[in-house]
Amino acid sequence: MNFDQKIVDAIPTLAWCAQPGGANELLNGRWHDYTGLPVEEGLGWGWKTAIHPDDLGGLTGKWQALLVKGEPGGSEARLRRSDGVYRWFLFQVEPLRDETGQVVQWYGTATDIEDRKRAESLRAAEKRTLEMIADGAGLVDTLDELCRSIEVQAPTTISTILLMGPDGKQLWHAAGPRVPRAWLPAIRPRPIGPRQGCCGAAAFYKRRVIVADVATDPVWSDENRQLALENGISAAWSQPILTKDGEVLGAFALYAREPRTPTDAELELIEGAGHIAQIAIGRQRSQEALRKSEEELRRITDVIPQAINVLAPDGRTLYANRGTLEYTGLGLEDVASADFRQRVFHPDDLERLAAERQLALSGEVPFELELRARRHDGKYRWFLIRYNPFRDEQGRVIRWYATGTDIEERKKEEERIRKENLALRDEIDRSSMFEEIVGSSDPLRAVLSQIAKVAPTDSTVLIAGETGTGKELVARAIHAKSKRAARAFVRVNSAAIPQALIASELFGHEKGAFTGALQRRIGRFESADGGTLFLDEVGELPAETQIALLRVLQEREFERVGSSQPIPVDVRVLAATNRDLKAAVARGSFREDLFYRLNVFPIAVPSLRERADDIPLLVEYLVQRSAKSAGKKIKRIAKTTLDLFKGYSWPGNVRELQNVVERAVILCDGDTLSVDETWFKHDPPRSPIAAESLNGTLADRQREMIEAALRVSKGRVAGPFGAAAKLGIPRQTLDSKISALGIDKSQFKT
């Protein structure tokens, strides 16, 4: 045995080796075993004798084309087995080339695909059956086509379908173009019983019946046995056609000309054909019942004061009630026309929702769409169209019912609110510190990773960081990546609102709730309903507002100032602070339960010092933005300037960097940006002992002044008579110093 023969024999399927011109020179043992051809007969072009005559032309034509092109390829054909049975195979070839690229040999394989082809054939038969039903074909024509499809797969048999008669006791021949005419009287009708042939017995037992030899099988009654044999029916196998509930609809049968049992493939065909016939019969019965009920249904829908349309399973409009016709000004003949939807619905909506509607129809579950429908006077109004499927006994959708509800006024109100929200979001966007998070340092990457994880959830987030680090930008990024991104993002700076007004700002107020409340006002929580509320400087909230905020987080409802009516709200809360809230909780100035409600997912924003590697990127970004705003073209940044930027500690973080860059761009006269070193003042080195002594003296003096002011104001910080006013400093500054010095305000209250 030569080397090539060993290679071919080792391939675990039918294989061969051919010369460059296409003639076979080697065939492996599996080929010979399967086809039964002697070795010498399979060589050259002798292999063609094993190919089905109907497939030989296509296979050899494809082979010749591949030989000319020198390309790999494949083709499907039926190959004769040693027992004479043909099975489908996939033939594939691959050229072997030498170092010059010339084809020196061809290697080929043949893979059995009979099961796949049979399954494809059954699927194609089922698809064709459903298409014929949808196109309005009669049941007899549909079942005849099914018989033809089965006989293609089992050409040595004759197929027939018998249907149950009105009395439920007899079967009647309904389909089978090749059934011998002389045999028809025996199956028109066919009684149902244990000795009434394979179909009568299958219907009687409600199971498959196999008659391997009509001449001897007791299932076949003597009165029809001879007639069957005279018409070439020597064996017969039948499958009952049953509903899910076990009701007999009929029987499918295959007749064979010689006594034998069916092959596994034929049994699969019998079962598949019975299933497809059951679909066809069930659909036909459902349509008959539907046609009988539709006339009565039309009378009912015509008196309903709402637009109602009846649709085919594919969405075509079949009927419209009087309400639809009066609104559109169309007639029943227009409803069934192919352009009905184009004439009624706004073209923009049809284009926008075409794919969504088709996908929803294929899902076979109720759905709804909002479209504009043209009135008889040419004006469009918004409608909510609800689609509900109507199913037959087998659960298949045979009709869709669509109802239209006028929602024009609701859409106008939604549009008004949408515009208000857009305006609010635009205002907030314009006031943001900068447009995007810039940087790639590890600390920033950690924050971005946290954003990506928490954004899709509805969890409350507490963002901590120094002033100017971009806490609001983190909040906006969380909102933008959340499922609420299309809704409002509302920002509230708790430190910028007087304490007496913070509750009204957050929750709104009723008319007359307090002096100056001349009309009802919507609060920030209502404005953010469905969206995100960003509470900046949350540590500055007064105690009474902290209680109200805790209620919103716990119960998802609040009350306007001056009202006792609870208002439900769906808002995600993001909070930010530059204070140590844990220390505030320990001092009693911030509620512990509110802290834990806010601190579900903490994010610590790094200072610019902690992500110094991002400074070059930030500088480049801010220079480009400022230069564009100033109408300048800056191409370079001086190295000394970058060194100054990187060497500075940036106590004001990114906000300070932004201000320095903006000033430098304004002063820049050329295309190279530079800054003055004097802008970055560094404190001269001091003696540690002296500094500590001075710090201690200043701290003691500040404590004395603050405690004296608190004593006079009885522990009150804010307001015209508060300690901050007496000291002449902002309330926030005083609160910060009280916190830093560890002063207990409560000891001064009386």
XYZ file of C-alpha atoms in Angstrom:
750
model
C 0.000 0.000 0.000
C 1.513 3.363 -1.057
C 1.657 6.440 1.173
C -1.257 8.262 -0.517
C -3.481 5.199 -0.075
C -2.622 5.110 3.639
C -3.563 8.794 4.000
C -6.905 8.352 2.231
C -7.746 5.202 4.192
C -7.066 7.036 7.467
C -9.738 9.668 6.771
C -12.834 8.761 8.892
C -15.348 9.285 6.078
C -15.733 8.449 2.386
C -12.616 9.886 0.694
C -10.662 9.789 -2.545
C -7.664 11.224 -4.369
C -7.905 12.478 -7.975
C -5.467 13.519 -10.672
C -5.173 17.192 -11.751
C -7.599 16.452 -14.594
C -10.237 15.052 -12.243
C -9.931 11.277 -12.765
C -9.920 9.291 -9.524
C -6.720 7.429 -8.750
C -7.435 6.370 -5.151
C -10.609 5.542 -3.197
C -10.516 4.630 0.473
C -12.002 1.467 1.941
C -15.021 3.247 3.359
C -16.025 4.306 -0.181
C -15.867 0.746 -1.480
C -17.668 -0.635 1.575
C -20.488 1.886 1.268
C -21.067 1.811 -2.500
C -20.193 -1.861 -3.034
C -18.226 -0.882 -6.170
C -15.094 -2.930 -6.881
C -11.820 -1.005 -6.728
C -11.294 -0.960 -10.481
C -14.840 0.287 -11.236
C -14.531 3.321 -8.942
C -11.295 4.622 -10.519
C -11.142 7.179 -13.302
C -14.694 8.375 -13.882
C -16.326 5.080 -12.979
C -17.541 6.496 -9.655
C -20.353 8.251 -11.538
C -22.343 5.012 -11.680
C -23.008 5.352 -7.922
C -24.535 8.853 -8.245
C -28.302 9.303 -8.602
C -29.108 9.990 -12.285
C -31.057 13.159 -11.392
C -28.045 14.587 -9.526
C -25.212 13.432 -11.796
C -25.341 16.382 -14.209
C -25.180 19.005 -11.478
C -22.411 17.235 -9.589
C -20.146 16.678 -12.605
C -20.773 20.215 -13.839
C -19.694 21.632 -10.501
C -16.637 19.319 -10.457
C -15.583 20.452 -13.953
C -15.917 24.116 -12.954
C -13.719 23.614 -9.891
C -11.106 21.802 -12.010
C -10.933 24.781 -14.369
C -10.649 27.334 -11.565
C -8.397 25.205 -9.374
C -10.441 26.205 -6.353
C -11.867 24.209 -3.411
C -15.618 23.699 -3.353
C -18.512 21.398 -2.695
C -21.845 20.114 -3.967
C -24.743 17.961 -2.731
C -25.920 14.767 -4.470
C -27.439 11.376 -3.699
C -25.049 8.416 -3.489
C -26.187 4.802 -3.908
C -25.542 2.500 -1.004
C -24.520 -1.117 -1.530
C -28.148 -2.223 -0.952
C -29.376 0.102 -3.706
C -30.742 2.854 -1.404
C -29.758 6.422 -2.270
C -28.779 8.863 0.495
C -27.825 12.514 0.326
C -24.120 13.359 0.678
C -22.091 16.563 0.733
C -19.120 16.197 -1.670
C -16.154 18.479 -0.942
C -12.803 18.781 -2.747
C -9.547 20.566 -1.981
C -6.584 21.008 -4.403
C -2.982 20.149 -3.454
C -0.420 22.439 -5.083
C 3.336 22.213 -5.594
C 5.815 24.960 -4.853
C 4.987 26.697 -8.168
C 1.303 26.817 -7.364
C 0.261 24.145 -9.846
C -2.422 21.638 -8.812
C -0.817 18.207 -8.565
C -3.650 16.310 -6.866
C -7.202 16.692 -5.587
C -8.456 15.292 -2.292
C -12.153 14.851 -1.679
C -14.602 13.660 0.985
C -18.287 12.728 1.051
C -20.336 13.320 4.231
C -23.774 11.773 4.805
C -26.367 14.580 5.164
C -29.509 12.484 4.654
C -30.962 13.373 8.047
C -30.332 17.062 7.506
C -31.881 17.012 4.024
C -34.932 15.187 5.331
C -35.358 17.732 8.117
C -34.932 20.567 5.621
C -37.502 18.980 3.362
C -40.018 18.695 6.195
C -39.396 22.304 7.201
C -39.817 23.393 3.600
C -43.046 21.394 3.331
C -44.365 22.983 6.521
C -43.382 26.459 5.304
C -45.017 25.870 1.928
C -48.167 24.610 3.653
C -48.395 27.699 5.836
C -47.741 29.967 2.857
C -50.537 28.332 0.887
C -52.916 28.724 3.831
C -51.930 32.372 4.234
C -52.463 32.962 0.505
C -55.982 31.552 0.772
C -55.400 28.195 -0.923
C -58.014 25.502 -0.328
C -57.381 22.675 2.109
C -57.371 19.990 -0.636
C -54.765 21.867 -2.714
C -52.641 22.408 0.393
C -52.733 18.719 1.383
C -52.028 17.599 -2.211
C -48.900 19.754 -2.171
C -47.883 18.160 1.134
C -48.247 14.665 -0.400
C -46.038 15.667 -3.341
C -43.368 16.982 -0.938
C -43.337 13.697 0.997
C -43.155 11.571 -2.176
C -40.042 13.480 -3.260
C -38.338 12.140 -0.121
C -39.854 8.635 -0.484
C -40.169 8.155 -4.263
C -40.995 4.425 -4.049
C -44.171 5.105 -2.041
C -47.567 6.707 -2.598
C -48.933 9.115 0.018
C -52.555 9.844 0.886
C -54.493 11.847 3.464
C -57.951 10.916 4.738
C -60.066 13.366 6.779
C -62.706 12.686 9.408
C -66.273 12.917 8.106
C -69.019 15.033 9.707
C -70.442 12.001 11.565
C -67.110 11.217 13.241
C -67.364 7.537 12.197
C -65.829 7.502 8.722
C -62.742 8.800 6.946
C -62.875 10.332 3.484
C -60.046 10.556 0.975
C -58.985 14.212 0.712
C -55.509 14.314 -0.893
C -52.989 12.151 -2.733
C -52.493 12.899 -6.431
C -50.826 9.508 -7.127
C -53.365 7.275 -5.379
C -54.685 4.715 -7.957
C -58.151 5.762 -9.135
C -59.468 2.220 -8.858
C -58.597 2.244 -5.153
C -60.533 5.437 -4.357
C -63.958 3.752 -3.862
C -62.460 1.805 -0.940
C -61.508 5.012 0.890
C -64.539 7.124 -0.011
C -65.476 6.625 2.762
C -63.309 4.422 4.941
C -64.983 3.176 8.139
C -63.093 3.533 11.404
C -62.369 0.225 13.085
C -59.666 -2.265 14.121
C -59.893 -4.208 10.793
C -60.446 -1.310 8.396
C -56.981 -1.109 6.930
C -54.111 0.966 8.260
C -55.966 4.337 8.174
C -59.182 3.037 9.748
C -57.214 1.207 12.449
C -54.917 4.186 13.114
C -57.948 6.432 13.632
C -59.547 3.766 15.837
C -56.493 3.161 18.054
C -55.201 6.771 17.815
C -51.685 5.492 17.178
C -49.447 4.552 14.269
C -50.365 1.319 12.453
C -47.835 -0.639 10.353
C -49.101 -3.205 7.824
C -45.985 -4.908 6.467
C -47.926 -7.310 4.200
C -51.465 -6.465 3.104
C -51.959 -10.029 1.864
C -51.709 -11.563 5.341
C -52.174 -8.805 7.964
C -55.495 -9.203 9.870
C -55.831 -5.416 10.108
C -56.901 -5.452 6.482
C -60.465 -6.681 5.957
C -60.931 -9.384 3.346
C -63.394 -7.320 1.300
C -60.701 -4.717 0.439
C -57.585 -6.861 0.577
C -57.731 -8.081 -3.033
C -58.558 -4.614 -4.388
C -55.523 -3.185 -2.586
C -53.215 -5.844 -4.006
C -54.603 -5.346 -7.523
C -53.720 -1.640 -7.266
C -50.127 -2.298 -6.175
C -50.668 -1.693 -2.457
C -48.656 -4.478 -0.820
C -47.711 -2.625 2.386
C -49.221 0.409 4.113
C -48.269 2.516 7.121
C -50.531 5.138 8.668
C -50.196 7.943 11.222
C -53.350 9.376 12.849
C -53.772 13.173 12.688
C -54.712 14.263 16.208
C -55.337 17.546 17.995
C -53.633 18.329 21.298
C -56.763 17.068 23.021
C -56.658 13.720 21.202
C -59.453 14.472 18.732
C -59.022 12.548 15.449
C -58.862 14.878 12.430
C -57.855 12.203 9.916
C -54.966 9.949 8.950
C -51.857 10.121 6.758
C -50.650 6.964 4.995
C -47.827 5.714 2.770
C -48.429 2.788 0.366
C -45.575 0.564 -0.820
C -45.570 -1.755 -3.861
C -43.752 -4.599 -2.098
C -44.336 -6.178 1.321
C -41.941 -4.604 3.814
C -41.691 -2.537 6.997
C -40.896 1.165 6.721
C -37.354 2.433 7.126
C -36.479 4.825 9.941
C -36.447 7.642 7.396
C -39.944 6.731 6.192
C -41.233 6.586 9.758
C -39.844 10.063 10.333
C -41.567 11.262 7.152
C -44.900 9.729 8.260
C -44.695 11.434 11.637
C -43.624 14.779 10.140
C -46.345 14.672 7.500
C -48.976 13.955 10.141
C -47.803 16.959 12.117
C -47.893 19.265 9.082
C -51.323 17.971 8.049
C -52.583 18.657 11.563
C -51.362 22.273 11.238
C -53.092 22.689 7.875
C -56.382 21.141 9.027
C -56.338 23.108 12.273
C -55.719 26.373 10.454
C -58.494 25.647 7.971
C -60.963 24.819 10.732
C -59.987 27.951 12.649
C -60.419 30.134 9.594
C -63.848 28.678 8.914
C -64.897 29.379 12.481
C -63.368 32.824 12.241
C -65.210 33.674 9.042
C -68.505 32.677 10.679
C -67.849 34.870 13.716
C -66.399 37.903 11.942
C -69.713 39.091 10.564
C -71.226 39.105 14.041
C -68.063 40.728 15.383
C -68.327 43.516 12.819
C -71.823 44.319 13.954
C -70.587 44.558 17.542
C -67.490 46.672 16.820
C -69.465 49.134 14.711
C -71.416 50.281 17.750
C -68.276 50.767 19.902
C -67.273 54.493 19.895
C -63.584 53.752 19.320
C -61.404 53.036 16.297
C -60.997 49.250 15.916
C -59.118 47.425 13.131
C -58.853 43.696 12.385
C -55.458 42.593 11.036
C -54.069 39.460 9.417
C -51.206 37.652 11.237
C -48.686 39.550 9.078
C -50.224 42.914 10.014
C -52.297 43.601 6.878
C -55.543 45.429 7.645
C -58.582 43.275 6.836
C -61.428 45.249 8.348
C -62.074 48.562 10.104
C -65.115 49.469 12.172
C -67.386 52.436 11.677
C -65.382 54.580 14.140
C -62.218 54.175 12.016
C -64.043 54.876 8.756
C -65.738 58.010 10.103
C -62.456 59.385 11.485
C -60.423 58.729 8.327
C -63.168 59.384 5.793
C -62.277 56.149 3.975
C -64.429 53.235 2.839
C -64.175 49.496 3.482
C -62.637 48.983 0.043
C -59.809 51.370 1.035
C -59.111 49.437 4.239
C -58.058 46.277 2.398
C -55.818 48.179 -0.037
C -52.045 47.749 0.201
C -51.495 51.456 0.903
C -54.069 51.800 3.709
C -51.478 52.451 6.434
C -49.606 54.912 4.207
C -52.828 56.853 3.649
C -53.772 56.984 7.330
C -50.596 57.257 9.422
C -47.950 59.971 9.411
C -45.012 58.976 7.152
C -42.432 59.827 9.818
C -44.118 57.475 12.285
C -44.407 54.660 9.744
C -40.683 54.852 8.992
C -39.764 55.182 12.680
C -41.887 52.261 13.878
C -41.879 49.893 10.871
C -39.214 47.535 12.244
C -40.550 47.745 15.815
C -44.099 46.893 14.662
C -42.945 43.954 12.543
C -40.827 42.581 15.384
C -43.719 42.933 17.816
C -46.100 41.134 15.440
C -43.665 38.239 15.166
C -43.485 38.074 18.978
C -47.224 37.217 19.090
C -47.818 39.007 22.414
C -49.845 42.185 23.071
C -48.037 45.458 22.390
C -48.782 49.112 21.792
C -47.467 51.945 19.630
C -48.032 55.689 19.488
C -48.643 57.131 15.993
C -50.251 60.131 14.346
C -53.382 59.287 12.335
C -54.781 61.574 9.611
C -58.318 62.775 10.171
C -60.783 63.181 7.275
C -59.954 66.924 7.206
C -56.245 66.201 6.686
C -55.112 67.009 10.237
C -53.020 64.509 12.206
C -53.735 63.585 15.816
C -51.788 61.313 18.144
C -53.278 57.891 18.877
C -52.283 55.071 21.214
C -52.685 51.861 19.176
C -53.024 48.702 21.272
C -52.550 45.360 19.508
C -53.985 42.124 20.926
C -53.609 38.698 19.241
C -56.528 36.316 18.643
C -55.529 32.650 18.687
C -57.043 29.412 17.402
C -57.447 26.196 19.363
C -53.787 25.312 18.821
C -52.630 28.657 20.203
C -51.618 30.108 16.831
C -52.290 33.763 16.078
C -54.880 34.026 13.300
C -55.929 37.664 13.776
C -54.793 40.845 15.474
C -57.248 43.351 16.937
C -56.007 46.937 17.135
C -57.792 49.681 19.060
C -56.963 53.370 18.728
C -57.318 55.883 21.583
C -56.907 59.628 20.946
C -54.011 60.922 23.104
C -53.454 64.271 21.389
C -53.863 66.326 24.579
C -51.602 64.010 26.549
C -48.870 64.282 23.906
C -49.089 68.084 23.978
C -48.612 68.051 27.743
C -45.682 65.616 27.438
C -44.062 67.837 24.827
C -44.417 70.856 27.088
C -42.796 69.019 29.984
C -40.090 67.631 27.691
C -39.163 71.123 26.547
C -39.025 72.343 30.123
C -36.753 69.466 31.078
C -34.545 70.064 28.055
C -34.215 73.702 28.992
C -33.381 72.742 32.557
C -30.786 70.197 31.442
C -29.238 72.678 29.018
C -28.957 75.236 31.793
C -27.296 72.734 34.056
C -24.964 71.527 31.285
C -23.835 75.064 30.559
C -22.970 75.603 34.201
C -20.840 72.471 34.548
C -17.176 72.855 35.366
C -15.943 71.154 32.199
C -17.409 68.853 29.609
C -15.740 65.531 30.212
C -13.507 63.606 32.553
C -9.929 63.828 31.292
C -7.104 61.610 32.435
C -5.754 58.072 32.507
C -4.019 57.775 35.875
C -4.662 54.775 38.099
C -6.643 56.755 40.736
C -8.912 58.174 38.046
C -9.306 54.775 36.383
C -10.457 53.375 39.717
C -13.138 56.081 39.924
C -14.255 55.413 36.343
C -14.510 51.708 37.122
C -16.724 52.504 40.106
C -18.892 54.756 37.912
C -19.359 51.990 35.349
C -20.417 49.520 38.024
C -22.856 51.699 39.941
C -24.376 53.696 37.054
C -26.796 51.002 35.768
C -28.251 50.563 39.264
C -30.537 52.897 41.239
C -28.309 52.881 44.318
C -27.617 56.119 46.185
C -24.031 57.328 45.745
C -21.997 59.547 48.079
C -19.187 61.343 46.240
C -16.455 62.711 48.479
C -13.516 64.879 47.543
C -11.827 68.225 47.928
C -13.227 71.375 46.378
C -12.567 71.562 42.646
C -11.919 67.856 42.078
C -14.925 67.372 39.794
C -17.507 65.720 42.044
C -20.355 67.074 39.952
C -18.704 65.688 36.834
C -18.666 62.232 38.428
C -22.358 62.612 39.241
C -23.136 63.605 35.656
C -21.180 60.613 34.360
C -23.202 58.279 36.597
C -26.435 59.830 35.327
C -25.335 59.688 31.674
C -24.579 55.959 31.917
C -27.744 55.100 33.841
C -31.155 54.023 32.595
C -32.349 57.501 33.602
C -30.025 59.261 31.156
C -32.903 60.475 28.982
C -34.573 62.153 31.976
C -33.653 65.252 33.963
C -30.429 65.741 35.912
C -31.166 68.386 38.570
C -28.381 69.919 40.666
C -28.861 71.518 44.074
C -26.011 73.244 45.930
C -27.074 72.968 49.554
C -24.501 75.505 50.697
C -25.715 78.195 48.274
C -29.332 78.233 49.501
C -30.334 79.994 52.746
C -31.300 77.495 55.409
C -34.772 79.008 55.734
C -35.457 78.294 52.037
C -33.740 74.954 51.495
C -36.875 72.885 52.268
C -38.956 74.935 49.820
C -36.227 74.606 47.186
C -36.071 70.831 47.506
C -39.719 69.926 48.078
C -41.656 72.936 46.765
C -44.337 74.858 48.611
C -48.022 75.612 48.490
C -49.455 79.065 47.985
C -49.439 80.958 51.291
C -47.115 78.456 53.006
C -45.004 81.375 54.238
C -44.574 85.090 53.667
C -43.805 85.651 50.001
C -45.263 82.319 48.817
C -47.658 83.918 46.344
C -48.208 80.771 44.291
C -47.543 77.059 44.414
C -43.969 76.144 43.475
C -42.613 72.822 42.206
C -39.527 71.684 44.107
C -36.354 70.118 42.767
C -37.480 66.596 43.673
C -40.596 66.921 41.505
C -38.551 68.422 38.674
C -36.211 65.429 38.831
C -39.011 62.812 38.936
C -37.880 59.831 36.851
C -34.361 61.260 36.684
C -31.452 62.092 38.999
C -31.089 64.677 41.784
C -27.548 65.760 42.620
C -27.219 67.160 46.159
C -23.923 69.047 46.294
C -22.465 70.003 49.696
C -24.980 67.709 51.384
C -23.172 68.176 54.687
C -24.517 71.754 54.870
C -28.166 70.656 55.124
C -29.889 71.842 58.343
C -31.209 69.217 60.752
C -34.882 69.585 59.815
C -34.112 69.195 56.114
C -32.013 66.120 56.856
C -35.113 64.490 58.383
C -37.226 65.290 55.301
C -34.495 63.987 52.976
C -34.278 60.752 54.957
C -38.025 60.253 54.502
C -37.749 60.666 50.734
C -34.948 58.119 50.551
C -36.818 55.618 52.732
C -40.422 56.030 51.606
C -40.036 57.528 48.121
C -42.493 60.307 48.957
C -42.476 63.836 50.403
C -44.768 66.723 51.251
C -44.579 70.249 49.903
C -44.030 72.987 52.482
C -47.478 73.992 53.715
C -49.132 70.743 52.645
C -49.897 67.435 54.349
C -50.543 65.564 51.091
C -47.766 63.004 50.365
C -46.401 63.051 46.819
C -44.789 59.853 45.460
C -41.552 60.403 43.568
C -39.089 58.252 41.606
C -35.714 59.969 41.902
C -32.200 58.641 42.164
C -30.170 60.698 44.661
C -26.462 61.374 44.191
C -24.820 63.353 47.006
C -21.442 65.064 47.250
C -19.423 66.620 50.039
C -15.961 67.988 50.773
C -16.476 67.462 54.481
C -15.784 64.468 56.692
C -19.358 63.297 57.270
C -18.262 60.587 59.688
C -16.765 63.270 61.907
C -19.944 65.321 61.514
C -21.963 62.290 62.620
C -19.687 61.887 65.636
C -20.206 65.579 66.548
C -23.966 65.250 66.119
C -24.229 67.817 63.295
C -25.218 65.190 60.694
C -27.744 62.393 61.172
C -26.206 58.942 61.351
C -29.189 57.224 59.695
C -29.099 59.705 56.787
C -25.369 59.150 56.383
C -25.837 55.412 55.956
C -28.705 55.996 53.519
C -26.481 58.226 51.390
C -23.320 56.143 51.767
C -24.677 53.025 49.981
C -21.951 53.329 47.348
C -19.137 55.734 48.286
C -16.819 57.176 45.641
C -13.713 59.103 46.673
C -12.615 61.532 43.949
C -8.826 61.933 44.029
C -7.292 65.378 44.285
C -5.148 66.648 41.450
C -2.091 66.008 43.627
C -3.024 62.331 43.772
C -3.315 62.061 40.005
C -0.442 64.265 38.942
C 0.128 62.040 35.884
C -3.070 63.495 34.408
C -1.827 67.106 34.528
C -0.305 67.133 30.977
C -3.524 65.741 29.480
C -5.680 68.144 31.459
C -3.526 71.122 30.489
C -3.689 70.183 26.794
C -7.464 69.764 26.944
C -8.068 73.013 28.853
C -5.696 74.964 26.570
C -7.561 73.771 23.477
C -10.935 74.641 24.976
C -9.880 78.072 26.231
C -8.063 78.876 22.977
C -11.152 77.995 20.957
C -13.283 80.205 23.177
C -10.780 83.070 22.882
C -10.382 82.648 19.116
C -6.682 81.839 19.360
C -4.501 79.080 17.898
C -2.045 77.654 20.396
C 0.101 74.871 19.016
C 2.614 74.267 21.788
C 3.036 74.453 25.546
C 6.421 75.540 26.833
C 8.342 72.819 28.682
C 9.031 75.123 31.606
C 5.317 75.766 31.863
C 4.549 72.068 31.973
C 7.212 71.616 34.615
C 5.639 74.395 36.692
C 2.226 72.787 36.322
C 3.555 69.391 37.393
C 5.530 70.786 40.297
C 2.701 72.788 41.837
C 0.502 71.246 44.578
C -2.820 72.647 43.239
C -4.749 73.183 46.471
C -7.711 74.297 44.339
C -7.459 71.136 42.214
C -8.804 71.079 38.642
C -10.818 74.260 39.093
C -7.651 76.173 39.983
C -5.829 74.588 37.037
C -8.656 75.640 34.733
C -8.462 79.244 35.955
C -4.673 79.392 35.541
C -4.888 78.007 31.989
C -7.649 80.443 31.057
C -5.559 83.382 32.325
C -2.486 82.134 30.433
C -4.479 81.781 27.174
C -5.825 85.308 27.525
C -2.292 86.690 28.014
C -0.731 84.524 25.284
C 0.307 86.523 22.190
C 1.854 83.748 20.080
C 1.259 80.078 19.400
C 3.211 78.841 22.466
C 1.596 78.899 25.874
C 3.661 79.937 28.868
C 2.951 81.087 32.419
C 4.689 83.372 34.873
C 6.526 81.554 37.624
C 5.316 84.164 40.120
C 1.780 82.793 39.699
C 2.841 79.775 41.720
C 3.857 81.231 45.062
C 5.442 78.861 47.552
C 5.564 79.682 51.258
C 9.185 80.077 52.449
C 10.443 77.298 54.694
C 9.713 77.956 58.330
C 11.055 76.595 61.544
C 8.852 73.676 62.560
C 8.875 74.881 66.183
C 7.962 78.458 65.296
C 5.250 77.341 62.945
C 3.774 75.022 65.530
C 3.831 77.797 68.161
C 2.212 80.333 65.822
C -0.418 77.843 64.694
C -1.250 77.095 68.287
C -1.570 80.792 69.135
C -3.822 81.499 66.155
C -5.980 78.465 66.842
C -6.467 79.496 70.479
C -7.368 83.028 69.471
C -9.859 81.799 66.843
C -11.459 79.425 69.364
C -11.939 82.274 71.866
C -13.558 84.570 69.279
C -15.856 81.869 67.870
C -16.961 80.643 71.306
C -17.691 84.233 72.377
C -19.838 84.808 69.292
C -21.664 81.528 69.802
C -22.309 82.416 73.417
C -23.886 85.732 72.452
C -25.955 84.167 69.643
C -26.949 81.246 71.923
C -25.346 78.632 69.668
C -26.941 79.873 66.422
C -24.567 80.101 63.441
C -26.738 81.358 60.549
C -29.174 84.248 60.304
C -28.868 87.991 60.974
C -28.300 87.392 64.686
C -26.109 84.337 64.261
C -22.423 83.985 65.138
C -21.344 84.192 61.473
C -22.955 87.633 61.105
C -21.353 88.854 64.331
C -17.928 87.695 63.172
C -18.467 89.041 59.635
C -17.645 85.773 57.852
C -19.763 83.384 55.674
C -21.746 80.717 57.508
C -19.961 77.947 55.597
C -16.558 79.297 56.648
C -17.611 79.451 60.283
C -19.033 75.916 60.172
C -15.751 74.703 58.706
C -13.723 76.376 61.465
C -16.063 75.066 64.191
C -15.549 71.579 62.784
C -11.781 71.985 62.526
C -11.456 73.327 66.091
C -13.809 70.670 67.526
C -16.157 73.240 69.101
C -19.480 71.859 70.402
C -22.184 74.398 69.418
C -24.818 72.686 71.548
C -23.182 73.814 74.815
C -24.080 77.424 74.027
C -27.777 76.801 73.359
C -30.224 77.713 76.104
